[in-house]
Structure formats: C-alpha cells, structure tokens
Coordinates of C-alpha atoms (C1' of nucleotides) in Angstrom, one line a residue:
Chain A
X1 CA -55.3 -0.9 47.5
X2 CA -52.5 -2.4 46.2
X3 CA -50.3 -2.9 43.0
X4 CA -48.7 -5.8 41.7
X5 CA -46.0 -5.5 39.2
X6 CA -45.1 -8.6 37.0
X7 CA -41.7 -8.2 35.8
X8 CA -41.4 -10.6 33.0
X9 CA -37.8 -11.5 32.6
X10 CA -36.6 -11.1 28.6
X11 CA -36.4 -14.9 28.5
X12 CA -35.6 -13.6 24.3
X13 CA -35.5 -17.4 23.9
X14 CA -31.9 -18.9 24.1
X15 CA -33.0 -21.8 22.0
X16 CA -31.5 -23.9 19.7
X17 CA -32.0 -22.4 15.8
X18 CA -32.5 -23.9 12.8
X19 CA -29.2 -24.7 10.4
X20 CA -30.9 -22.4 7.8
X21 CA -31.3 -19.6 10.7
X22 CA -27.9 -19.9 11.8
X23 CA -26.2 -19.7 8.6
X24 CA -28.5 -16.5 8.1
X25 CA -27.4 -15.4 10.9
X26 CA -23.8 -15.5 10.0
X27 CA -24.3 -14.3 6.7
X28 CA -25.7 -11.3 8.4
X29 CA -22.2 -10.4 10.6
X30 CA -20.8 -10.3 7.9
X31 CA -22.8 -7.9 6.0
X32 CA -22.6 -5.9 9.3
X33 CA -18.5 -6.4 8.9
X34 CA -18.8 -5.7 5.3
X35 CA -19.9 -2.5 5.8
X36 CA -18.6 -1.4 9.4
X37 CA -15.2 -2.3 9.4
X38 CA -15.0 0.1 5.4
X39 CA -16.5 2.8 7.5
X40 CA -14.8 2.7 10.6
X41 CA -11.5 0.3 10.4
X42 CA -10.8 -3.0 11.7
X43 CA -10.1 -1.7 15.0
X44 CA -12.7 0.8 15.0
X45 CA -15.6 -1.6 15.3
X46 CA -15.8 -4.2 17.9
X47 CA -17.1 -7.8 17.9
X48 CA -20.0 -6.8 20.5
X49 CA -20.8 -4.0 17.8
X50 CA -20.7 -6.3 14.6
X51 CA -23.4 -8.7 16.3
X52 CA -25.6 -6.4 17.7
X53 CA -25.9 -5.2 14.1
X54 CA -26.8 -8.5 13.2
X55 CA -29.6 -8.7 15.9
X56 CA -27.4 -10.9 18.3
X57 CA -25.3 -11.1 21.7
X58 CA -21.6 -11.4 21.4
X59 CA -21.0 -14.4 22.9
X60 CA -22.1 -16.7 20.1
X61 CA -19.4 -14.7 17.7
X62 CA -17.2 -18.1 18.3
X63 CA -20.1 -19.8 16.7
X64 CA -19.5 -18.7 13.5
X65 CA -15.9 -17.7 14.0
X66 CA -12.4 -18.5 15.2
X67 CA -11.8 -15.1 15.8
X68 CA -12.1 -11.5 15.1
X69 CA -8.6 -11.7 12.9
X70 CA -10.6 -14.9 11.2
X71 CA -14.0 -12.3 10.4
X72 CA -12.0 -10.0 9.3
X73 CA -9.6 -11.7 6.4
X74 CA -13.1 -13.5 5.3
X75 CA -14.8 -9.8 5.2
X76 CA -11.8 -8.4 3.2
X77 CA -11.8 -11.3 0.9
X78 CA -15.3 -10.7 0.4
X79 CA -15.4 -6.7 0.0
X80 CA -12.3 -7.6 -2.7
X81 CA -14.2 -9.8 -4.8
X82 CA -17.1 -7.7 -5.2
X83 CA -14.6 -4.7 -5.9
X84 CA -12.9 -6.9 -8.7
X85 CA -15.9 -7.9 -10.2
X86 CA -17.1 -4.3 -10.3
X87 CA -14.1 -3.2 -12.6
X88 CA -13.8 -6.6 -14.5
X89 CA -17.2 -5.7 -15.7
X90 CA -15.6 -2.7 -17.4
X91 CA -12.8 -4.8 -18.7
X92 CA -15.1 -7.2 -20.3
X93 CA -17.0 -4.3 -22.1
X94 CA -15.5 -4.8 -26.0
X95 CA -16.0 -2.2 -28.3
X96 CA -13.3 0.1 -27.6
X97 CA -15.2 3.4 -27.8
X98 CA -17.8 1.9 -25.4
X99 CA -15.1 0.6 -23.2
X100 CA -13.6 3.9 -22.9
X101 CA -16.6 5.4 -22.0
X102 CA -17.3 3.2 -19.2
X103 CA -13.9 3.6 -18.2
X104 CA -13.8 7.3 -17.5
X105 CA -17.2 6.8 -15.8
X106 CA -15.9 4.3 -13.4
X107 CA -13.2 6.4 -13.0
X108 CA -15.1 9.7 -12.1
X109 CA -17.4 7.8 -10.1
X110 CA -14.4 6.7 -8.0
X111 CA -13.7 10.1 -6.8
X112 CA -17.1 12.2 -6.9
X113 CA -18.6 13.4 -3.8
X114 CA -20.7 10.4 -3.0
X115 CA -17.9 8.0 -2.9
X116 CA -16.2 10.1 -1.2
X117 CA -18.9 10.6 1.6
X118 CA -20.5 6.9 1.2
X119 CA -17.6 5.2 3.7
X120 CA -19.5 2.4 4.1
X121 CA -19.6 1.4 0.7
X122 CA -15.7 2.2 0.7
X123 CA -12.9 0.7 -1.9
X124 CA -11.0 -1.8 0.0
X125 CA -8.1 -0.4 -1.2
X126 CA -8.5 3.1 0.4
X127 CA -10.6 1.8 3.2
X128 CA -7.7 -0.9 4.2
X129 CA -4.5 0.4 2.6
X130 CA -3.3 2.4 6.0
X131 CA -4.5 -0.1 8.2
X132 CA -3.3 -3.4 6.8
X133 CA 0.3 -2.9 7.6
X134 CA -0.8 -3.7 11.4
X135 CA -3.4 -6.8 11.1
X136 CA -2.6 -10.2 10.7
X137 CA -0.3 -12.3 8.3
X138 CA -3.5 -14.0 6.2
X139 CA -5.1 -10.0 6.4
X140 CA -2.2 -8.8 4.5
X141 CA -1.9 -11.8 2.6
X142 CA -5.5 -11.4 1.3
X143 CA -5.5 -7.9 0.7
X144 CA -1.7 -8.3 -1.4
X145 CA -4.0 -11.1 -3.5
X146 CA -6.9 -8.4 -3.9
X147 CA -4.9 -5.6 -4.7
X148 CA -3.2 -7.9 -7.5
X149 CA -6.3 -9.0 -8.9
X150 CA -7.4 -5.5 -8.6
X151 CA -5.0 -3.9 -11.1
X152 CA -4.9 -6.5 -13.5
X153 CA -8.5 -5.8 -14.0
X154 CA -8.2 -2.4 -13.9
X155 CA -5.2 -2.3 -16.2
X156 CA -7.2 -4.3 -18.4
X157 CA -10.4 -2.3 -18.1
X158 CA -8.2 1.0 -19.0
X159 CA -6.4 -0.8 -22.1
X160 CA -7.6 -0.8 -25.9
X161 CA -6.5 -4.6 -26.3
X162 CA -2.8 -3.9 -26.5
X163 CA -1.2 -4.6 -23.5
X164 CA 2.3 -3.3 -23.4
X165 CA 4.5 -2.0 -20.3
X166 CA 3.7 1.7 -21.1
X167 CA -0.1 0.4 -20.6
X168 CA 0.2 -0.9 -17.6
X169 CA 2.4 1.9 -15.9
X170 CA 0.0 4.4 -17.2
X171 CA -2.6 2.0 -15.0
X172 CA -1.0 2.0 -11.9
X173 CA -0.4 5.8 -12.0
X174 CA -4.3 6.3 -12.7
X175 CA -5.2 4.0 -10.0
X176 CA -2.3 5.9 -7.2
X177 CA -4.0 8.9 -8.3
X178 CA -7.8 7.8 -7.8
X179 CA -6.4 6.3 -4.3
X180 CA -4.6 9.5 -3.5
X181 CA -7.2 12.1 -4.6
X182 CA -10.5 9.8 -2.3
X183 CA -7.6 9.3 1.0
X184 CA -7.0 13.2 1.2
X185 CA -10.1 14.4 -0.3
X186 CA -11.7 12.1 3.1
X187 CA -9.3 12.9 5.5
X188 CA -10.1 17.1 5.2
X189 CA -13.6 16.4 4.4
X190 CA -14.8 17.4 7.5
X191 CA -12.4 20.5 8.7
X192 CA -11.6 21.4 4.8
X193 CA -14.7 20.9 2.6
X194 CA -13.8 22.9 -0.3
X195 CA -10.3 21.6 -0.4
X196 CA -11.6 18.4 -0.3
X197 CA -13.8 19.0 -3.2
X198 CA -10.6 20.5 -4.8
X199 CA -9.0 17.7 -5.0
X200 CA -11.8 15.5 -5.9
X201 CA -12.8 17.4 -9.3
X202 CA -8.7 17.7 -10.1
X203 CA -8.9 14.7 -10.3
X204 CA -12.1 13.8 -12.3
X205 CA -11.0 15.9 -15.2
X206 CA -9.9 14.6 -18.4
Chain B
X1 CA 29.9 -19.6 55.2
X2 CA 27.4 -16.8 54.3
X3 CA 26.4 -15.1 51.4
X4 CA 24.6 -11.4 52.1
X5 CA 22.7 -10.0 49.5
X6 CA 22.3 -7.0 49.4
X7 CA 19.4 -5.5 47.1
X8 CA 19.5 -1.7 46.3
X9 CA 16.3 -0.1 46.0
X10 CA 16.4 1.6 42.5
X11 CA 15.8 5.0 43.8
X12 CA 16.4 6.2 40.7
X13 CA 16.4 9.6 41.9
X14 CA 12.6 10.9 41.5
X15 CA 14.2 13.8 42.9
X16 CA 12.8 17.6 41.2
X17 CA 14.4 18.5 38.0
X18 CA 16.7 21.3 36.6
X19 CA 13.7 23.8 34.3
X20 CA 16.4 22.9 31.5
X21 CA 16.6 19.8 32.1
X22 CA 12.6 19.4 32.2
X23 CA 11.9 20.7 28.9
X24 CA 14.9 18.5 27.0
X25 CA 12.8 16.1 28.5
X26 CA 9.7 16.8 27.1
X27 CA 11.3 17.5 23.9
X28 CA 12.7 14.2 24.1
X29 CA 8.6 12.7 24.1
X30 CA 7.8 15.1 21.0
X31 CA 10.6 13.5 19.4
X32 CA 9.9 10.3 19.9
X33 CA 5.7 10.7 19.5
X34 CA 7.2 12.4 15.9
X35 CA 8.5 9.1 14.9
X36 CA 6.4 6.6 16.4
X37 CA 3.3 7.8 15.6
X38 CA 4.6 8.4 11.6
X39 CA 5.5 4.8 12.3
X40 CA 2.8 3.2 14.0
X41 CA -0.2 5.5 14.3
X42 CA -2.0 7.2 16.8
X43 CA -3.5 4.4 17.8
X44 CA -0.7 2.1 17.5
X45 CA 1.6 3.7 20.4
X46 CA 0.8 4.1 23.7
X47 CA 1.5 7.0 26.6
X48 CA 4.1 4.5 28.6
X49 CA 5.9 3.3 25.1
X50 CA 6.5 7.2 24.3
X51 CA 7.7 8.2 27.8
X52 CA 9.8 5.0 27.9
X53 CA 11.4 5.9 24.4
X54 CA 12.3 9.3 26.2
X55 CA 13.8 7.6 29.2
X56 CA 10.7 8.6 31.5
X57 CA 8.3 7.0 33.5
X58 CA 4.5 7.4 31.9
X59 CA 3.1 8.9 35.2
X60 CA 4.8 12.2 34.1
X61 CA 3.1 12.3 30.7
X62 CA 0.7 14.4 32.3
X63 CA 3.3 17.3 33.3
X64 CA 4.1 17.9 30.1
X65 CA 1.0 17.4 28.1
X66 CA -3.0 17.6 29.0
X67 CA -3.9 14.4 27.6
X68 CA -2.4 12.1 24.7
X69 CA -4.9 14.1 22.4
X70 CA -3.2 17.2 23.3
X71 CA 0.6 15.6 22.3
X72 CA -0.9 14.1 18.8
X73 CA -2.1 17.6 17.4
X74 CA 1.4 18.8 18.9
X75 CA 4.0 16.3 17.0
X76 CA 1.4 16.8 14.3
X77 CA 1.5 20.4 13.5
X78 CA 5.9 20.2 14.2
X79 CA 5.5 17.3 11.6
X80 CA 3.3 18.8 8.9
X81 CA 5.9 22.5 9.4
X82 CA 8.8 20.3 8.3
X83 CA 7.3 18.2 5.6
X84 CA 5.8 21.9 4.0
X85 CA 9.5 23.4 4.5
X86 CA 10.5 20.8 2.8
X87 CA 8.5 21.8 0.0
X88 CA 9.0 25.3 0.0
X89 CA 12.5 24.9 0.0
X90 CA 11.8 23.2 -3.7
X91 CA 9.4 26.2 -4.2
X92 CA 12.4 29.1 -3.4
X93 CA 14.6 27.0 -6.1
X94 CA 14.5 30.4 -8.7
X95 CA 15.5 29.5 -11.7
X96 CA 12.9 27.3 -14.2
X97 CA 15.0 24.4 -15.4
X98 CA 16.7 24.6 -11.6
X99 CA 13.6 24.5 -9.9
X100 CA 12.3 22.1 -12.5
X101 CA 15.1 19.6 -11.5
X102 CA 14.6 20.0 -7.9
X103 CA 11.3 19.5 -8.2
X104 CA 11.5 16.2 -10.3
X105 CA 13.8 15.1 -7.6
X106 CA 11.2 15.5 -5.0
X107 CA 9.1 13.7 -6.7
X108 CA 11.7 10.3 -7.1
X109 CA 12.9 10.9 -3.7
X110 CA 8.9 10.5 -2.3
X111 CA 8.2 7.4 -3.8
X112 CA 11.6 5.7 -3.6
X113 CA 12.3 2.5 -2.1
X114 CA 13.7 4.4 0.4
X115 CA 10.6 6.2 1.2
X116 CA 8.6 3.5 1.5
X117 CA 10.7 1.2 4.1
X118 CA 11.7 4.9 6.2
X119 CA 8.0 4.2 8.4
X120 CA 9.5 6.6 10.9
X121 CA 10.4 9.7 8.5
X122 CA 7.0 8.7 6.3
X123 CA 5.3 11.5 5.1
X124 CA 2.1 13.4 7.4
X125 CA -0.1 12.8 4.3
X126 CA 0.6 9.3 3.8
X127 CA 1.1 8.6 7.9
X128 CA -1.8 10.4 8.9
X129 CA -4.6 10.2 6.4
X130 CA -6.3 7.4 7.3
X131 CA -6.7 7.7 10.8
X132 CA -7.2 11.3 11.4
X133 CA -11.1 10.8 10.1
X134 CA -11.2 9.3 13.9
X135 CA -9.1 11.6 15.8
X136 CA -9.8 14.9 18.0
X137 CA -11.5 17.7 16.3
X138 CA -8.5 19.7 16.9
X139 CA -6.3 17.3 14.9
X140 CA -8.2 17.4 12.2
X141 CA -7.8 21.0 12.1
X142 CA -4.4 20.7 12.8
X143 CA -3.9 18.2 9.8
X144 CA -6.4 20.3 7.2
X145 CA -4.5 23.5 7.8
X146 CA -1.4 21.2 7.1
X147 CA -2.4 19.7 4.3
X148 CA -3.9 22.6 2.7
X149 CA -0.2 24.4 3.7
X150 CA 1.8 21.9 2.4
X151 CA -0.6 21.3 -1.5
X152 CA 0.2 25.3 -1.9
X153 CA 3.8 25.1 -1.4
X154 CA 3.8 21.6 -4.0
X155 CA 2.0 23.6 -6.3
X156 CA 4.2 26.7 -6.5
X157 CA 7.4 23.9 -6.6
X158 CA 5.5 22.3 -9.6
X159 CA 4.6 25.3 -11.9
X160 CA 7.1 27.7 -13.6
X161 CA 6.0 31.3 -12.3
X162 CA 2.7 30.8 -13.8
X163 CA -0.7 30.3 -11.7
X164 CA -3.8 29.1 -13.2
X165 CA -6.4 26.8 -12.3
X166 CA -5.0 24.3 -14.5
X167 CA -1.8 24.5 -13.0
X168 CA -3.3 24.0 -9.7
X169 CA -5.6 21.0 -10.9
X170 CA -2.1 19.6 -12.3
X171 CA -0.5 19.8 -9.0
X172 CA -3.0 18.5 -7.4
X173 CA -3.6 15.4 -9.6
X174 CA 0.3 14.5 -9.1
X175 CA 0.6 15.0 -5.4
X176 CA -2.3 12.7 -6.0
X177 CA -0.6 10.0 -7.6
X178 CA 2.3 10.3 -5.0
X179 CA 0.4 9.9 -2.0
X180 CA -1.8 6.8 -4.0
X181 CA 1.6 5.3 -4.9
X182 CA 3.3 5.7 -1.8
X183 CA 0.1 4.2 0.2
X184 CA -0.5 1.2 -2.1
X185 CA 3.2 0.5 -2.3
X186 CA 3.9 0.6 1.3
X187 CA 0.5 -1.9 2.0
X188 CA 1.6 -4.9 0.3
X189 CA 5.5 -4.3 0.7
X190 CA 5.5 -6.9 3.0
X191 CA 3.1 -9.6 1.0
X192 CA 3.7 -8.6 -2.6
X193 CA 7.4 -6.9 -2.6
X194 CA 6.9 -7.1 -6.5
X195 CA 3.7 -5.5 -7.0
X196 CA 4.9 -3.3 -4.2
X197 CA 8.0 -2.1 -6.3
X198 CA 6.4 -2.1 -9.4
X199 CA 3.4 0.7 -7.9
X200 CA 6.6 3.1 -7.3
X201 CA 8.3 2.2 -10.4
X202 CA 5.3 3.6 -12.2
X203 CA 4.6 6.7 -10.3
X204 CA 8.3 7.4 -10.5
X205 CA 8.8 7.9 -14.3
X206 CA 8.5 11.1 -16.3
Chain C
dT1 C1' -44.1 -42.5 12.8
dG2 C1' -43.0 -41.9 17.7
dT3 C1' -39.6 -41.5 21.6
dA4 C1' -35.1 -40.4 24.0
dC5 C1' -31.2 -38.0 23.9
dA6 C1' -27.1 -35.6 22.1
dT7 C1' -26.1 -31.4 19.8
dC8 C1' -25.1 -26.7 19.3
dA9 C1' -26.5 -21.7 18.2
dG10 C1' -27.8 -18.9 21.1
dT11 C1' -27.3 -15.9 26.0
dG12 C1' -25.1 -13.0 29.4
dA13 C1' -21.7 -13.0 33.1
dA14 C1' -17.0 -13.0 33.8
dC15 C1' -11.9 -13.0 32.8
dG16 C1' -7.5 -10.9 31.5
dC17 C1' -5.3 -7.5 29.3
dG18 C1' -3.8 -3.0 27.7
dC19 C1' -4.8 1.5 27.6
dG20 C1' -5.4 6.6 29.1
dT21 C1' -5.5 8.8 33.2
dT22 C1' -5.2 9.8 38.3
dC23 C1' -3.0 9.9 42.6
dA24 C1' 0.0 10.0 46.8
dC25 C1' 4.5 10.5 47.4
dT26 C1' 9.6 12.2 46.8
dG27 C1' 13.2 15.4 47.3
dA28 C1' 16.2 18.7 44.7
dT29 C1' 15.2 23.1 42.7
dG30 C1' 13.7 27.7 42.8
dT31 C1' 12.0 31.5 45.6
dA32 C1' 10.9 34.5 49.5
dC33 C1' 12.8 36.5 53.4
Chain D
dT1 C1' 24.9 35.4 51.1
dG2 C1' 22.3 32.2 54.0
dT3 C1' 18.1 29.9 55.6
dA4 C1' 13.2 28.1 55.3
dC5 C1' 9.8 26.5 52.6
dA6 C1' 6.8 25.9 48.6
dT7 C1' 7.0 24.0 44.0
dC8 C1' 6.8 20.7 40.7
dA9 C1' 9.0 17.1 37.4
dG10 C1' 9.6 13.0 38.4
dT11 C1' 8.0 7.8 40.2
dG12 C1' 5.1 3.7 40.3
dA13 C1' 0.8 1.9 42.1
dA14 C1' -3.9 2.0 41.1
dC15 C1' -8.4 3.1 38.8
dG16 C1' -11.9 2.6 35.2
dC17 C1' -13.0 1.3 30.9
dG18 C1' -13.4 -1.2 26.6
dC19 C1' -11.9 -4.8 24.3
dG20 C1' -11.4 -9.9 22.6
dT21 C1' -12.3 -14.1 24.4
dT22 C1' -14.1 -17.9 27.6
dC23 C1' -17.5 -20.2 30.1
dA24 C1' -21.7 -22.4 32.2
dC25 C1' -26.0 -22.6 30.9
dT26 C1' -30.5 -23.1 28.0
dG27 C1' -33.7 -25.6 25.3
dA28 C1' -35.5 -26.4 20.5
dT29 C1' -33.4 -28.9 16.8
dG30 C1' -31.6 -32.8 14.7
dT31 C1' -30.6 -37.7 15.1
dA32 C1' -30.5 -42.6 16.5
dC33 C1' -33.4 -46.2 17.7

DNA sequence: TGTACATCAGTGAACGCGCGTTCACTGATGTAC
DNA sequence: TGTACATCAGTGAACGCGCGTTCACTGATGTAC
C-alpha cells in the first residue's frame, strides 16, 4: 500500500492587484496604524505587525510608503483630525445652555473608565504626548499642529462666546487636567485599580 | 632612518576590584540609569550607554544587576523616594499660611520653564507614565506604590489640617493639571515653543 | 476589439544594525592555612 | 605575619533576536499599438 502526499505550495497568488485593491489595501494599514500605534506606541508596533493586520506580507509596506517615520506622521495627522473634529462639533453647538451641556459630557467622557481602558481608540494627545519628543522632525511638527488646532477648538467648545485671556487659561488648565487625570489613571490601571479609578472620578466632578 | 612604533595594548587594568571600590561603581550606573532614563526612557537608553556613562565596560552590567529589568524598578523606586520626599518636606511645613506658601511654590516650581527643559531631573510621573504600561510587572508595582506614595504626601501639602474626600478629590484634580501641563508643554517645546509656554503659563497661575 | 508588453502591488528571503545577554578570560583582592 | 589559592568585578568578543529596510522575483493588470 502506499500513500502519496500532495503538498500544495501556498502559491496565495503574488499577482498584480487592481488600483482600487491596492489603494484598499493601504487604506487598510492605516486603520491597522490608526489604532495599533494609540494602543501600543510608535515603537511598540512593528511594520511586519501593521501589515499582517491588514492581511499582507511586509515587504510590499514600501508600496505604499517611504517609511515607517512616513506611516506614522500620516497616521498622527489622521487620528488628529478626527480628534479635532470630535470637539469642534461641541464648539459649533450654539445655544449656550446646550453647549454647556455637551461640554461637560465630552469632558466626562474623556476620563471615564472606558476611555480609560479603550487604548486603541486613544486621544492623540495622551497616546503621543510622552513619545513624540523622540520621533521625527515632521512627527513632532504634525502633532505641535494638532495639538494647536486641538485647543483652539476646545477653548472654543468650553467658552460662552466671549473669548477673553481668562477663557482661554481656564481651557488649557481643563484640558492639562483631562490629560493628567487619563496618563496616571492608565499608567496604575493595572497594579492600582482603585487609585486609578480615584483619579478618574476627581476628575469628572463638577 | 627608522621610525618604531610602538602600540600599547590598552590593558586597561581588568584587574579585580577593591569591595569599595565595586559598589561606588555600581552606584555610579544607578546614577546615571536615574538620569538617563528620566531623560530618555526605558527604552531610549541602552545597557552599554549606562555602563559607559559610569566609566565601565557593558559586559559587567551583569555583576551588578540581573537583567536591565532588574536596574529600571531599582533607579525607579530611589527615583519616586526622592520625588515623594520632596513632597513631604512641603507636607512637614506646620504652619497654614507657611505651608500654604510652600506649597504654592511647588506648584510654580513643577511647571516652570525650568522644569520643563531639566529632562534629566523630570519628574517620575511625567518621565514614567507613558511607558511603564509596557514595562515588567514589577515596575509597574514599583511605580503604583510610588505614585500612590507620592499623591498622599501632595495631598497632605495641599490641605490645611483638614481631610475630606473633597480635599482629596481637590488634590487630586491639581496634581492632575500639573502632570497634564507639564506633559503637553514639554511635547511641543521643541515645535511650538509658544503654545509650549503658554500651557505652563496657564497651569501656573492662582 | 484583439494582441504584446511594460508596470507594479504583491511575496518572502536576506541584509545590517542595535540591543540585551552570555561567555572565556584576567589578575588583584580577599581568605584560608 | 607570610604563603597559596579561590573569588569575582572587571573586559571585550560573540550570540541570538527583532527590527526597518532592500531585493529578486511573480504574474495579472493596465496600456500602447
């Protein structure tokens, strides 16, 4: 008697792909970057990692991209735009009592448990803020624009129309303490959970 | 005519070492792992920079430590001691409008200019809070215990004798807003030395 | 519309580099007698 | 106190691993005729 085994090699087809299936493909690293490198860092996540996520080998990353460095300033610019459209939405509510209600919500939303636990879906700012200091000139370029862009909106989204120095201090001390409170709430989340929650409801009072 | 060259072997002397001698040398590697990892990270500094910054070799690391782990939760823990003396030194101040002052003058001194740019004396908080989510299970204990140390101290510095949860939840909120300020300020000091000043300016006042 | 050929998004092996760690070796120190 | 030997803090080469990046190759797509 005897057995034949037929190895068929992968073979996974190594073919040319269609414009439309290549840009999808792209678009799909940097959904994987989108969300790995707010979970885990820049350096935490490699380029082999990001494409596998996206269903692909990591040669054909310098396809789509001159670099990792490259990926990453065009993920941070995207995570930052979303993030500033988020709050300008809450700017661009008028009435002032309804505006100040979505305020405070945004506000407690930023530092209730489920932001604090949903790392992929991290604020840029509090994802990046430790880490930009050591990428790339355009990185730190790109996150000094979204960070900008950031507080004006926020600023604006905290304001009642006038828009006065007091305003805007009183903004950037309510945003320092929403980054604060989510940084060390995360960083004893796992050895210190009810000091993390501690801090997290301080500051979501009021 | 002829020129003889003669090379000396660097010899160097790997000869044993004085017990005193051995253990200013490892203090010498804690020293410099307390600065350049406030400075640059875990991540961001090697075993061979450390032992080079000591005036060592990095094949002796391993005499003096069990693994780089092992030396992180070490300059960790002597880090976080300091930063809560520190504190507590604002929190033995008796007297209320004393200790109010000192207090007040903490709080300047952290997010100052000077704080900011001095990478190598930054505060564990700010230094460490990022990255420890991807360090040892030890150093996250090391830091939570720290962190948990150091909040109880800045509380007692901030109140006047009294100790209610709201005074807690106060303290909390403001070391909040420090650590936010300090963070966001030190990230685009480089990019966006304006919005960078103006961050501290506001978490400064009052 | 059909044919011939260049293009280029994929694949997977390989390169070079830096890192943490290990190792054989050295020779003055520290210890046992 | 003097001698003989084990110890152990150093050195520097080497290992193994993961990483970003490069490369030769593939073959359907896209294009030129």
């Amino acid at each position: 008697m005897m057995i034949t085994i037929i190895i068929v090699k992968g073979t996974e087809a190594s073919m040319r792909i269609t414009k439309e299936k290549a840009a999808e493909n792209r678009a799909r690293v940097v959904a994987a970057a989108d969300r790995l490198f707010r979970e885990k860092g820049f350096d935490g996540v490699g380029v082999a990692e990001l494409m596998g996520e996206a269903g692909l080998t990591h040669g054909g990353f310098y396809n789509h991209f001159a670099s990792k460095d490259d990926l990453e300033a065009a993920a941070c610019e995207a995570i930052f735009d979303r993030a500033v459209a988020k709050i300008e939405q809450v700017a661009a509510t008028l009435e002032g009592e309804k505006r100040r209600l979505a305020f405070d919500d945004y506000r407690r939303r930023y530092v209730s448990k489920p932001a604090r636990d949903a790392t992929a879906a991290n604020c840029p700012m509090v994802a990046f803020a430790g880490d930009v200091s050591r990428q790339s000139d355009a990185l730190r370029e790109t996150y000094a624009r979204g960070l900008r862009a950031y507080l004006d909106a926020f600023a604006r989204a905290g304001s009642q129309g006038q828009g006065g120095a007091q305003v805007r201090r009183e903004a950037l001390r309510r945003f320092s303490e929403l980054v604060g409170a989510l940084t060390l709430a995360r960083s004893v989340a796992g050895a210190d959970p009810d000091l993390s929650d501690e801090i997290l409801a301080a500051a979501s009072v009021d």
